[in-house]
């Protein structure tokens, strides 16, 4: 099977996430946290930014997108998932300048991650609106759905 161009993968990933959100909304913990509002951001290796606000509350969705963008851009800058980056940062206090992001400008919770495509290219993604574990899972499930 020939790999799809990155732009097609991103479009398909956005569609796959949109299909998964109602499924994850059925979990009362995620539905309560999001109240129907989520956002996600995808950055490709060239620095192109893609994303989407979802939900009726545009102000809340805007704030969630800001968080998703911060998560995705941190993964893009560091090449490391959020949550993991913070462990590296705080465990090497003599080398904190080498990471490129300084406290308090980084996100300390999960939801930003590096996704490797079958082609070897990477996407740097952030999701916000659900619990951190769900934020990570939904992006991985969406990628698995399109790349099998």
PDB file of C-alpha atoms in Angstrom:
ATOM      1  CA  UNK A   1       0.000   0.000   0.000  1.00  0.00           C
ATOM      2  CA  UNK A   2       1.436   3.369  -1.029  1.00  0.00           C
ATOM      3  CA  UNK A   3       1.519   6.072   1.653  1.00  0.00           C
ATOM      4  CA  UNK A   4      -0.808   9.030   1.182  1.00  0.00           C
ATOM      5  CA  UNK A   5       0.693  12.515   0.841  1.00  0.00           C
ATOM      6  CA  UNK A   6       0.968  14.271   4.207  1.00  0.00           C
ATOM      7  CA  UNK A   7      -1.692  16.848   3.312  1.00  0.00           C
ATOM      8  CA  UNK A   8      -4.179  14.033   2.592  1.00  0.00           C
ATOM      9  CA  UNK A   9      -3.268  12.306   5.844  1.00  0.00           C
ATOM     10  CA  UNK A  10      -3.878  15.510   7.790  1.00  0.00           C
ATOM     11  CA  UNK A  11      -7.273  16.010   6.141  1.00  0.00           C
ATOM     12  CA  UNK A  12      -8.164  12.375   6.881  1.00  0.00           C
ATOM     13  CA  UNK A  13      -6.877  12.714  10.452  1.00  0.00           C
ATOM     14  CA  UNK A  14      -9.118  15.738  11.053  1.00  0.00           C
ATOM     15  CA  UNK A  15     -12.124  13.793   9.725  1.00  0.00           C
ATOM     16  CA  UNK A  16     -11.244  10.738  11.845  1.00  0.00           C
ATOM     17  CA  UNK A  17     -10.959  12.850  15.011  1.00  0.00           C
ATOM     18  CA  UNK A  18     -14.350  14.421  14.303  1.00  0.00           C
ATOM     19  CA  UNK A  19     -15.879  10.942  14.039  1.00  0.00           C
ATOM     20  CA  UNK A  20     -14.278   9.789  17.307  1.00  0.00           C
ATOM     21  CA  UNK A  21     -15.303  12.761  19.441  1.00  0.00           C
ATOM     22  CA  UNK A  22     -18.952  11.638  19.857  1.00  0.00           C
ATOM     23  CA  UNK A  23     -17.704   8.185  20.883  1.00  0.00           C
ATOM     24  CA  UNK A  24     -15.431   9.638  23.566  1.00  0.00           C
ATOM     25  CA  UNK A  25     -18.170  12.066  24.654  1.00  0.00           C
ATOM     26  CA  UNK A  26     -20.125   9.040  25.854  1.00  0.00           C
ATOM     27  CA  UNK A  27     -17.665   8.684  28.723  1.00  0.00           C
ATOM     28  CA  UNK A  28     -19.219  10.808  31.500  1.00  0.00           C
ATOM     29  CA  UNK A  29     -15.793  11.984  32.719  1.00  0.00           C
ATOM     30  CA  UNK A  30     -14.842  13.323  29.303  1.00  0.00           C
ATOM     31  CA  UNK A  31     -18.286  14.724  28.520  1.00  0.00           C
ATOM     32  CA  UNK A  32     -18.336  16.584  31.833  1.00  0.00           C
ATOM     33  CA  UNK A  33     -14.847  17.994  31.265  1.00  0.00           C
ATOM     34  CA  UNK A  34     -15.501  19.132  27.684  1.00  0.00           C
ATOM     35  CA  UNK A  35     -19.155  20.122  27.978  1.00  0.00           C
ATOM     36  CA  UNK A  36     -19.303  19.490  24.228  1.00  0.00           C
ATOM     37  CA  UNK A  37     -16.283  21.647  23.373  1.00  0.00           C
ATOM     38  CA  UNK A  38     -12.911  20.411  22.120  1.00  0.00           C
ATOM     39  CA  UNK A  39     -10.125  21.594  19.870  1.00  0.00           C
ATOM     40  CA  UNK A  40      -7.070  20.100  18.264  1.00  0.00           C
ATOM     41  CA  UNK A  41      -3.991  21.281  16.430  1.00  0.00           C
ATOM     42  CA  UNK A  42      -1.704  19.470  13.977  1.00  0.00           C
ATOM     43  CA  UNK A  43       1.717  20.772  12.924  1.00  0.00           C
ATOM     44  CA  UNK A  44       3.580  19.071  10.093  1.00  0.00           C
ATOM     45  CA  UNK A  45       7.361  18.855   9.734  1.00  0.00           C
ATOM     46  CA  UNK A  46       7.421  22.044   7.635  1.00  0.00           C
ATOM     47  CA  UNK A  47       5.657  23.998  10.392  1.00  0.00           C
ATOM     48  CA  UNK A  48       2.269  24.207   8.669  1.00  0.00           C
ATOM     49  CA  UNK A  49      -0.509  24.431  11.232  1.00  0.00           C
ATOM     50  CA  UNK A  50      -3.911  22.763  10.887  1.00  0.00           C
ATOM     51  CA  UNK A  51      -6.672  22.424  13.410  1.00  0.00           C
ATOM     52  CA  UNK A  52     -10.271  22.679  14.375  1.00  0.00           C
ATOM     53  CA  UNK A  53     -12.558  24.111  17.066  1.00  0.00           C
ATOM     54  CA  UNK A  54     -15.556  21.943  17.939  1.00  0.00           C
ATOM     55  CA  UNK A  55     -18.554  22.778  20.085  1.00  0.00           C
ATOM     56  CA  UNK A  56     -21.179  25.442  20.520  1.00  0.00           C
ATOM     57  CA  UNK A  57     -19.185  27.660  22.906  1.00  0.00           C
ATOM     58  CA  UNK A  58     -16.801  29.484  20.568  1.00  0.00           C
ATOM     59  CA  UNK A  59     -15.016  31.263  23.419  1.00  0.00           C
ATOM     60  CA  UNK A  60     -14.350  27.995  25.269  1.00  0.00           C
ATOM     61  CA  UNK A  61     -13.305  26.280  22.016  1.00  0.00           C
ATOM     62  CA  UNK A  62     -10.900  29.154  21.321  1.00  0.00           C
ATOM     63  CA  UNK A  63      -9.276  28.685  24.727  1.00  0.00           C
ATOM     64  CA  UNK A  64      -9.072  24.922  24.168  1.00  0.00           C
ATOM     65  CA  UNK A  65      -7.420  25.535  20.795  1.00  0.00           C
ATOM     66  CA  UNK A  66      -4.844  27.798  22.454  1.00  0.00           C
ATOM     67  CA  UNK A  67      -4.007  24.922  24.796  1.00  0.00           C
ATOM     68  CA  UNK A  68      -3.981  22.384  21.946  1.00  0.00           C
ATOM     69  CA  UNK A  69      -1.692  24.652  19.903  1.00  0.00           C
ATOM     70  CA  UNK A  70       0.652  25.084  22.871  1.00  0.00           C
ATOM     71  CA  UNK A  71       0.797  21.306  23.310  1.00  0.00           C
ATOM     72  CA  UNK A  72       1.394  20.682  19.597  1.00  0.00           C
ATOM     73  CA  UNK A  73       3.982  23.444  19.247  1.00  0.00           C
ATOM     74  CA  UNK A  74       5.849  22.202  22.315  1.00  0.00           C
ATOM     75  CA  UNK A  75       5.994  18.713  20.779  1.00  0.00           C
ATOM     76  CA  UNK A  76       7.131  20.323  17.486  1.00  0.00           C
ATOM     77  CA  UNK A  77       9.888  22.356  19.155  1.00  0.00           C
ATOM     78  CA  UNK A  78      11.161  19.635  21.489  1.00  0.00           C
ATOM     79  CA  UNK A  79      10.380  16.502  19.456  1.00  0.00           C
ATOM     80  CA  UNK A  80       8.973  15.051  22.665  1.00  0.00           C
ATOM     81  CA  UNK A  81       5.486  14.388  23.999  1.00  0.00           C
ATOM     82  CA  UNK A  82       4.171  16.750  26.664  1.00  0.00           C
ATOM     83  CA  UNK A  83       4.458  15.169  30.089  1.00  0.00           C
ATOM     84  CA  UNK A  84       7.673  13.417  29.016  1.00  0.00           C
ATOM     85  CA  UNK A  85       9.353  16.737  28.232  1.00  0.00           C
ATOM     86  CA  UNK A  86       8.695  18.014  31.741  1.00  0.00           C
ATOM     87  CA  UNK A  87      10.373  14.939  33.244  1.00  0.00           C
ATOM     88  CA  UNK A  88      13.487  15.626  31.155  1.00  0.00           C
ATOM     89  CA  UNK A  89      13.401  19.331  32.014  1.00  0.00           C
ATOM     90  CA  UNK A  90      13.099  18.934  35.775  1.00  0.00           C
ATOM     91  CA  UNK A  91      15.533  16.013  35.962  1.00  0.00           C
ATOM     92  CA  UNK A  92      18.357  17.972  34.312  1.00  0.00           C
ATOM     93  CA  UNK A  93      18.357  21.416  35.964  1.00  0.00           C
ATOM     94  CA  UNK A  94      21.872  22.214  34.687  1.00  0.00           C
ATOM     95  CA  UNK A  95      20.789  21.731  31.067  1.00  0.00           C
ATOM     96  CA  UNK A  96      17.381  23.407  30.942  1.00  0.00           C
ATOM     97  CA  UNK A  97      18.380  25.978  28.295  1.00  0.00           C
ATOM     98  CA  UNK A  98      19.075  23.242  25.724  1.00  0.00           C
ATOM     99  CA  UNK A  99      15.418  22.223  25.502  1.00  0.00           C
ATOM    100  CA  UNK A 100      14.268  25.416  23.763  1.00  0.00           C
ATOM    101  CA  UNK A 101      11.303  26.152  26.029  1.00  0.00           C
ATOM    102  CA  UNK A 102      11.614  27.602  29.489  1.00  0.00           C
ATOM    103  CA  UNK A 103       9.212  27.374  32.389  1.00  0.00           C
ATOM    104  CA  UNK A 104       6.535  28.687  32.652  1.00  0.00           C
ATOM    105  CA  UNK A 105       6.057  28.615  28.868  1.00  0.00           C
ATOM    106  CA  UNK A 106       5.557  24.884  28.549  1.00  0.00           C
ATOM    107  CA  UNK A 107       2.553  22.665  29.123  1.00  0.00           C
ATOM    108  CA  UNK A 108       3.029  20.331  32.049  1.00  0.00           C
ATOM    109  CA  UNK A 109       0.264  17.860  31.274  1.00  0.00           C
ATOM    110  CA  UNK A 110      -0.414  15.234  28.641  1.00  0.00           C
ATOM    111  CA  UNK A 111      -2.115  15.897  25.325  1.00  0.00           C
ATOM    112  CA  UNK A 112       0.716  16.947  23.031  1.00  0.00           C
ATOM    113  CA  UNK A 113       2.482  14.203  21.147  1.00  0.00           C
ATOM    114  CA  UNK A 114       4.600  13.239  18.201  1.00  0.00           C
ATOM    115  CA  UNK A 115       2.837  10.893  15.781  1.00  0.00           C
ATOM    116  CA  UNK A 116       5.005   9.010  13.316  1.00  0.00           C
ATOM    117  CA  UNK A 117       3.369   8.256   9.996  1.00  0.00           C
ATOM    118  CA  UNK A 118       3.991   5.065   8.019  1.00  0.00           C
ATOM    119  CA  UNK A 119       5.988   7.189   5.572  1.00  0.00           C
ATOM    120  CA  UNK A 120       8.386   8.103   8.387  1.00  0.00           C
ATOM    121  CA  UNK A 121       7.209  11.702   8.519  1.00  0.00           C
ATOM    122  CA  UNK A 122       6.075  13.115  11.844  1.00  0.00           C
ATOM    123  CA  UNK A 123       3.073  15.136  12.891  1.00  0.00           C
ATOM    124  CA  UNK A 124       3.075  17.119  16.106  1.00  0.00           C
ATOM    125  CA  UNK A 125      -0.411  17.148  17.563  1.00  0.00           C
ATOM    126  CA  UNK A 126      -2.233  18.625  20.495  1.00  0.00           C
ATOM    127  CA  UNK A 127      -5.764  17.969  21.657  1.00  0.00           C
ATOM    128  CA  UNK A 128      -7.649  19.691  24.435  1.00  0.00           C
ATOM    129  CA  UNK A 129     -11.069  19.301  25.956  1.00  0.00           C
ATOM    130  CA  UNK A 130     -11.014  15.813  27.430  1.00  0.00           C
ATOM    131  CA  UNK A 131      -8.855  14.265  30.151  1.00  0.00           C
ATOM    132  CA  UNK A 132      -5.143  14.120  29.206  1.00  0.00           C
ATOM    133  CA  UNK A 133      -5.151  10.369  28.659  1.00  0.00           C
ATOM    134  CA  UNK A 134      -8.126  10.710  26.320  1.00  0.00           C
ATOM    135  CA  UNK A 135      -6.517  13.670  24.535  1.00  0.00           C
ATOM    136  CA  UNK A 136      -3.599  11.392  23.631  1.00  0.00           C
ATOM    137  CA  UNK A 137      -5.696   8.345  22.850  1.00  0.00           C
ATOM    138  CA  UNK A 138      -8.110  10.073  20.481  1.00  0.00           C
ATOM    139  CA  UNK A 139      -5.283  11.298  18.210  1.00  0.00           C
ATOM    140  CA  UNK A 140      -3.621   7.865  18.191  1.00  0.00           C
ATOM    141  CA  UNK A 141      -6.921   6.140  17.422  1.00  0.00           C
ATOM    142  CA  UNK A 142      -7.641   8.583  14.603  1.00  0.00           C
ATOM    143  CA  UNK A 143      -4.225   7.921  13.043  1.00  0.00           C
ATOM    144  CA  UNK A 144      -4.681   4.158  13.402  1.00  0.00           C
ATOM    145  CA  UNK A 145      -8.066   4.432  11.688  1.00  0.00           C
ATOM    146  CA  UNK A 146      -6.582   6.082   8.610  1.00  0.00           C
ATOM    147  CA  UNK A 147      -3.256   4.272   8.381  1.00  0.00           C
ATOM    148  CA  UNK A 148      -4.466   0.919   9.668  1.00  0.00           C
TER     149      UNK A 148
END
